[in-house]
Coordinates of C-alpha atoms in Angstrom, one line a residue:
W1 CA 0.0 0.0 0.0
G2 CA 1.1 3.6 -0.4
K3 CA 0.6 4.2 -4.1
A4 CA -2.3 6.3 -5.3
C5 CA -4.8 4.8 -7.6
P6 CA -4.9 6.9 -10.8
V7 CA -8.3 8.4 -11.6
N8 CA -8.3 6.7 -15.0
S9 CA -7.2 3.3 -13.8
P10 CA -9.5 0.4 -14.9
S11 CA -10.7 -0.2 -11.4
P12 CA -10.0 2.7 -9.1
L13 CA -12.3 1.2 -6.5
A14 CA -9.9 -1.7 -6.1
A15 CA -7.4 0.6 -4.4
F16 CA -9.7 1.1 -1.4
R17 CA -10.5 -1.5 1.2
L18 CA -12.8 0.8 3.2
R19 CA -16.1 1.7 1.4
H20 CA -19.0 3.3 3.1
S21 CA -22.2 3.9 1.2
L22 CA -24.5 6.8 1.8
R23 CA -27.5 8.3 0.0
V24 CA -27.4 12.0 -1.0
R25 CA -30.0 13.9 1.0
W26 CA -32.2 16.7 -0.3
A27 CA -30.5 19.2 2.0
E28 CA -27.1 18.5 0.4
V29 CA -28.0 19.6 -3.2
D30 CA -27.8 23.2 -4.3
P31 CA -29.9 25.3 -6.8
Q32 CA -27.9 23.6 -9.7
N33 CA -29.4 20.3 -8.4
I34 CA -26.0 18.8 -7.6
V35 CA -24.3 18.2 -4.3
F36 CA -23.0 21.5 -3.0
N37 CA -19.2 21.4 -3.0
G38 CA -18.7 21.9 0.7
H39 CA -20.6 18.7 1.5
Y40 CA -17.8 16.6 0.0
L41 CA -15.6 17.4 3.0
S42 CA -18.4 16.2 5.3
Y43 CA -18.5 13.0 3.2
F44 CA -14.7 12.7 3.7
D45 CA -15.2 13.0 7.4
I46 CA -17.8 10.3 7.5
G47 CA -15.4 8.1 5.5
V48 CA -12.5 8.7 8.0
T49 CA -14.8 8.0 10.9
E50 CA -15.8 4.7 9.4
Y51 CA -12.1 3.9 8.7
W52 CA -11.3 4.3 12.4
R53 CA -14.1 1.8 13.2
A54 CA -12.9 -0.6 10.6
I55 CA -9.3 -0.7 11.9
G56 CA -10.6 -1.3 15.4
L57 CA -9.8 2.1 16.9
P58 CA -13.0 4.1 16.8
Y59 CA -12.4 7.8 17.3
P60 CA -12.1 9.3 19.9
E61 CA -11.8 6.2 22.1
G62 CA -9.1 4.8 19.9
M63 CA -6.8 7.7 20.8
A64 CA -7.4 7.5 24.5
G65 CA -4.3 7.1 26.6
T66 CA -1.9 8.0 23.8
G67 CA -1.3 11.6 25.1
G68 CA -2.1 12.9 21.6
D69 CA -4.9 13.7 19.3
L70 CA -5.3 14.0 15.5
F71 CA -5.6 17.4 13.9
A72 CA -6.5 17.9 10.2
V73 CA -3.9 20.2 8.6
R74 CA -4.7 19.8 4.9
S75 CA -7.7 18.9 2.7
V76 CA -7.7 18.6 -1.1
I77 CA -10.8 18.0 -3.2
N78 CA -10.7 17.3 -7.0
Y79 CA -14.1 17.4 -8.7
H80 CA -14.5 15.1 -11.6
A81 CA -18.3 14.8 -11.9
S82 CA -21.4 15.8 -9.9
A83 CA -23.6 13.7 -7.5
H84 CA -27.3 14.3 -7.3
F85 CA -30.2 13.9 -4.9
D86 CA -31.0 10.4 -3.9
E87 CA -28.0 8.8 -5.5
I88 CA -26.0 6.2 -3.6
L89 CA -22.4 7.1 -3.2
D90 CA -19.4 5.0 -2.0
I91 CA -17.1 7.0 0.2
C92 CA -13.7 5.3 0.0
V93 CA -10.7 5.8 2.2
R94 CA -7.2 4.4 2.4
A95 CA -4.0 5.3 4.3
E96 CA -1.7 6.5 1.6
K97 CA 1.3 7.5 3.7
L98 CA 2.3 7.3 7.4
G99 CA 5.0 9.7 8.5
N100 CA 6.6 10.2 11.9
S101 CA 3.8 12.4 13.2
S102 CA 1.5 12.7 10.2
M103 CA -0.7 10.5 8.0
T104 CA -2.2 11.1 4.6
F105 CA -5.5 9.6 3.6
E106 CA -6.4 9.2 -0.1
M107 CA -10.1 9.8 -0.5
G108 CA -12.5 8.7 -3.3
I109 CA -16.2 9.2 -3.8
F110 CA -17.8 6.9 -6.4
R111 CA -21.2 6.4 -8.0
D112 CA -21.7 3.0 -9.6
G113 CA -17.9 2.6 -9.9
E114 CA -17.4 6.1 -11.5
R115 CA -15.0 8.3 -9.5
L116 CA -16.8 11.6 -8.9
I117 CA -14.4 13.1 -6.4
S118 CA -10.7 12.4 -5.5
G119 CA -8.8 14.0 -2.7
E120 CA -6.7 13.7 0.4
I121 CA -6.7 14.7 4.0
V122 CA -3.5 15.1 6.1
Y123 CA -3.7 14.7 9.9
V124 CA -0.9 15.4 12.4
N125 CA -0.8 13.8 15.8
A126 CA -0.1 16.4 18.4
D127 CA -0.3 17.1 22.1
P128 CA -3.8 18.5 22.7
E129 CA -2.6 21.2 25.1
S130 CA 0.5 22.5 23.5
K131 CA -0.5 21.6 19.9
T132 CA 3.0 20.5 19.2
S133 CA 3.5 17.4 17.0
R134 CA 4.4 14.0 18.5
P135 CA 5.0 10.7 16.8
L136 CA 2.0 8.6 15.7
P137 CA 1.0 6.2 18.5
E138 CA 2.4 2.7 17.7
K139 CA -1.1 1.1 18.2
L140 CA -2.5 3.4 15.5
R141 CA 0.4 2.7 13.1
Q142 CA 0.1 -1.0 13.6
A143 CA -3.7 -1.0 13.2
I144 CA -3.4 0.9 9.9
E145 CA -0.6 -1.2 8.5
T146 CA -2.4 -4.4 9.4
W147 CA -5.7 -3.2 7.9
E148 CA -4.0 -1.9 4.7
A149 CA -2.1 -5.2 4.3
G150 CA -5.5 -7.0 4.3
G151 CA -5.6 -8.1 7.9
S152 CA -8.5 -7.7 10.3
A153 CA -9.0 -5.2 13.0
G154 CA -7.3 -6.0 16.2

Protein backbone atom coordinates (compact mmCIF):
# COMPACT_ATOMS: atom_id res chain seq x y z
CA TRP A 1 0.00 0.00 0.00
CA GLY A 2 1.13 3.58 -0.38
CA LYS A 3 0.61 4.19 -4.09
CA ALA A 4 -2.26 6.34 -5.28
CA CYS A 5 -4.76 4.79 -7.64
CA PRO A 6 -4.93 6.88 -10.82
CA VAL A 7 -8.30 8.42 -11.61
CA ASN A 8 -8.34 6.73 -15.01
CA SER A 9 -7.24 3.30 -13.81
CA PRO A 10 -9.46 0.40 -14.93
CA SER A 11 -10.73 -0.21 -11.41
CA PRO A 12 -10.02 2.69 -9.08
CA LEU A 13 -12.34 1.19 -6.46
CA ALA A 14 -9.92 -1.72 -6.08
CA ALA A 15 -7.40 0.57 -4.37
CA PHE A 16 -9.74 1.06 -1.41
CA ARG A 17 -10.53 -1.50 1.23
CA LEU A 18 -12.81 0.84 3.18
CA ARG A 19 -16.05 1.68 1.37
CA HIS A 20 -18.99 3.30 3.11
CA SER A 21 -22.23 3.89 1.22
CA LEU A 22 -24.52 6.83 1.77
CA ARG A 23 -27.52 8.31 0.02
CA VAL A 24 -27.43 11.98 -1.01
CA ARG A 25 -30.04 13.88 1.01
CA TRP A 26 -32.20 16.70 -0.34
CA ALA A 27 -30.52 19.25 1.97
CA GLU A 28 -27.14 18.48 0.36
CA VAL A 29 -28.01 19.64 -3.16
CA ASP A 30 -27.80 23.25 -4.32
CA PRO A 31 -29.88 25.27 -6.82
CA GLN A 32 -27.94 23.57 -9.66
CA ASN A 33 -29.44 20.29 -8.41
CA ILE A 34 -26.00 18.84 -7.60
CA VAL A 35 -24.30 18.17 -4.28
CA PHE A 36 -22.99 21.48 -2.96
CA ASN A 37 -19.17 21.35 -3.04
CA GLY A 38 -18.68 21.86 0.71
CA HIS A 39 -20.61 18.69 1.53
CA TYR A 40 -17.85 16.56 0.05
CA LEU A 41 -15.64 17.44 3.04
CA SER A 42 -18.41 16.15 5.30
CA TYR A 43 -18.49 12.97 3.23
CA PHE A 44 -14.72 12.67 3.66
CA ASP A 45 -15.16 13.05 7.42
CA ILE A 46 -17.81 10.31 7.47
CA GLY A 47 -15.41 8.06 5.54
CA VAL A 48 -12.53 8.67 7.95
CA THR A 49 -14.83 7.99 10.92
CA GLU A 50 -15.77 4.65 9.37
CA TYR A 51 -12.09 3.94 8.67
CA TRP A 52 -11.29 4.30 12.40
CA ARG A 53 -14.08 1.85 13.21
CA ALA A 54 -12.88 -0.60 10.56
CA ILE A 55 -9.32 -0.71 11.91
CA GLY A 56 -10.62 -1.29 15.45
CA LEU A 57 -9.78 2.15 16.85
CA PRO A 58 -13.02 4.14 16.75
CA TYR A 59 -12.43 7.84 17.31
CA PRO A 60 -12.05 9.34 19.89
CA GLU A 61 -11.83 6.24 22.10
CA GLY A 62 -9.08 4.79 19.91
CA MET A 63 -6.75 7.68 20.78
CA ALA A 64 -7.42 7.48 24.53
CA GLY A 65 -4.28 7.06 26.59
CA THR A 66 -1.89 8.02 23.79
CA GLY A 67 -1.28 11.56 25.06
CA GLY A 68 -2.07 12.89 21.61
CA ASP A 69 -4.89 13.72 19.28
CA LEU A 70 -5.25 14.03 15.53
CA PHE A 71 -5.63 17.43 13.87
CA ALA A 72 -6.55 17.93 10.20
CA VAL A 73 -3.93 20.20 8.61
CA ARG A 74 -4.69 19.84 4.90
CA SER A 75 -7.65 18.86 2.73
CA VAL A 76 -7.69 18.62 -1.05
CA ILE A 77 -10.75 17.98 -3.21
CA ASN A 78 -10.69 17.33 -6.96
CA TYR A 79 -14.08 17.39 -8.67
CA HIS A 80 -14.51 15.06 -11.65
CA ALA A 81 -18.32 14.79 -11.89
CA SER A 82 -21.38 15.77 -9.87
CA ALA A 83 -23.56 13.74 -7.54
CA HIS A 84 -27.31 14.33 -7.35
CA PHE A 85 -30.16 13.94 -4.88
CA ASP A 86 -31.02 10.38 -3.86
CA GLU A 87 -27.97 8.77 -5.49
CA ILE A 88 -26.01 6.16 -3.57
CA LEU A 89 -22.36 7.12 -3.19
CA ASP A 90 -19.44 5.00 -2.03
CA ILE A 91 -17.12 6.96 0.23
CA CYS A 92 -13.70 5.30 0.03
CA VAL A 93 -10.65 5.80 2.22
CA ARG A 94 -7.16 4.38 2.37
CA ALA A 95 -4.04 5.33 4.27
CA GLU A 96 -1.68 6.52 1.57
CA LYS A 97 1.28 7.52 3.74
CA LEU A 98 2.34 7.29 7.37
CA GLY A 99 5.02 9.72 8.45
CA ASN A 100 6.60 10.25 11.86
CA SER A 101 3.77 12.41 13.22
CA SER A 102 1.48 12.73 10.20
CA MET A 103 -0.72 10.53 8.05
CA THR A 104 -2.21 11.10 4.63
CA PHE A 105 -5.50 9.55 3.58
CA GLU A 106 -6.45 9.15 -0.06
CA MET A 107 -10.15 9.77 -0.51
CA GLY A 108 -12.49 8.75 -3.30
CA ILE A 109 -16.19 9.22 -3.84
CA PHE A 110 -17.79 6.93 -6.42
CA ARG A 111 -21.19 6.42 -8.01
CA ASP A 112 -21.66 3.02 -9.62
CA GLY A 113 -17.89 2.64 -9.94
CA GLU A 114 -17.37 6.08 -11.52
CA ARG A 115 -15.03 8.31 -9.55
CA LEU A 116 -16.78 11.62 -8.92
CA ILE A 117 -14.37 13.05 -6.37
CA SER A 118 -10.75 12.39 -5.45
CA GLY A 119 -8.79 14.01 -2.69
CA GLU A 120 -6.69 13.71 0.40
CA ILE A 121 -6.69 14.66 4.05
CA VAL A 122 -3.52 15.06 6.10
CA TYR A 123 -3.68 14.67 9.88
CA VAL A 124 -0.94 15.41 12.40
CA ASN A 125 -0.76 13.78 15.79
CA ALA A 126 -0.14 16.44 18.43
CA ASP A 127 -0.28 17.14 22.13
CA PRO A 128 -3.83 18.45 22.74
CA GLU A 129 -2.62 21.17 25.13
CA SER A 130 0.52 22.54 23.47
CA LYS A 131 -0.53 21.65 19.89
CA THR A 132 3.03 20.46 19.22
CA SER A 133 3.46 17.41 17.02
CA ARG A 134 4.38 14.05 18.45
CA PRO A 135 4.99 10.66 16.85
CA LEU A 136 2.00 8.64 15.73
CA PRO A 137 0.96 6.19 18.45
CA GLU A 138 2.35 2.73 17.75
CA LYS A 139 -1.07 1.10 18.21
CA LEU A 140 -2.47 3.40 15.50
CA ARG A 141 0.42 2.74 13.13
CA GLN A 142 0.13 -1.03 13.61
CA ALA A 143 -3.66 -1.01 13.18
CA ILE A 144 -3.39 0.95 9.92
CA GLU A 145 -0.56 -1.18 8.54
CA THR A 146 -2.41 -4.40 9.40
CA TRP A 147 -5.67 -3.18 7.85
CA GLU A 148 -4.03 -1.89 4.67
CA ALA A 149 -2.14 -5.18 4.28
CA GLY A 150 -5.45 -7.04 4.29
CA GLY A 151 -5.56 -8.09 7.93
CA SER A 152 -8.50 -7.74 10.28
CA ALA A 153 -9.05 -5.16 12.98
CA GLY A 154 -7.31 -6.05 16.18
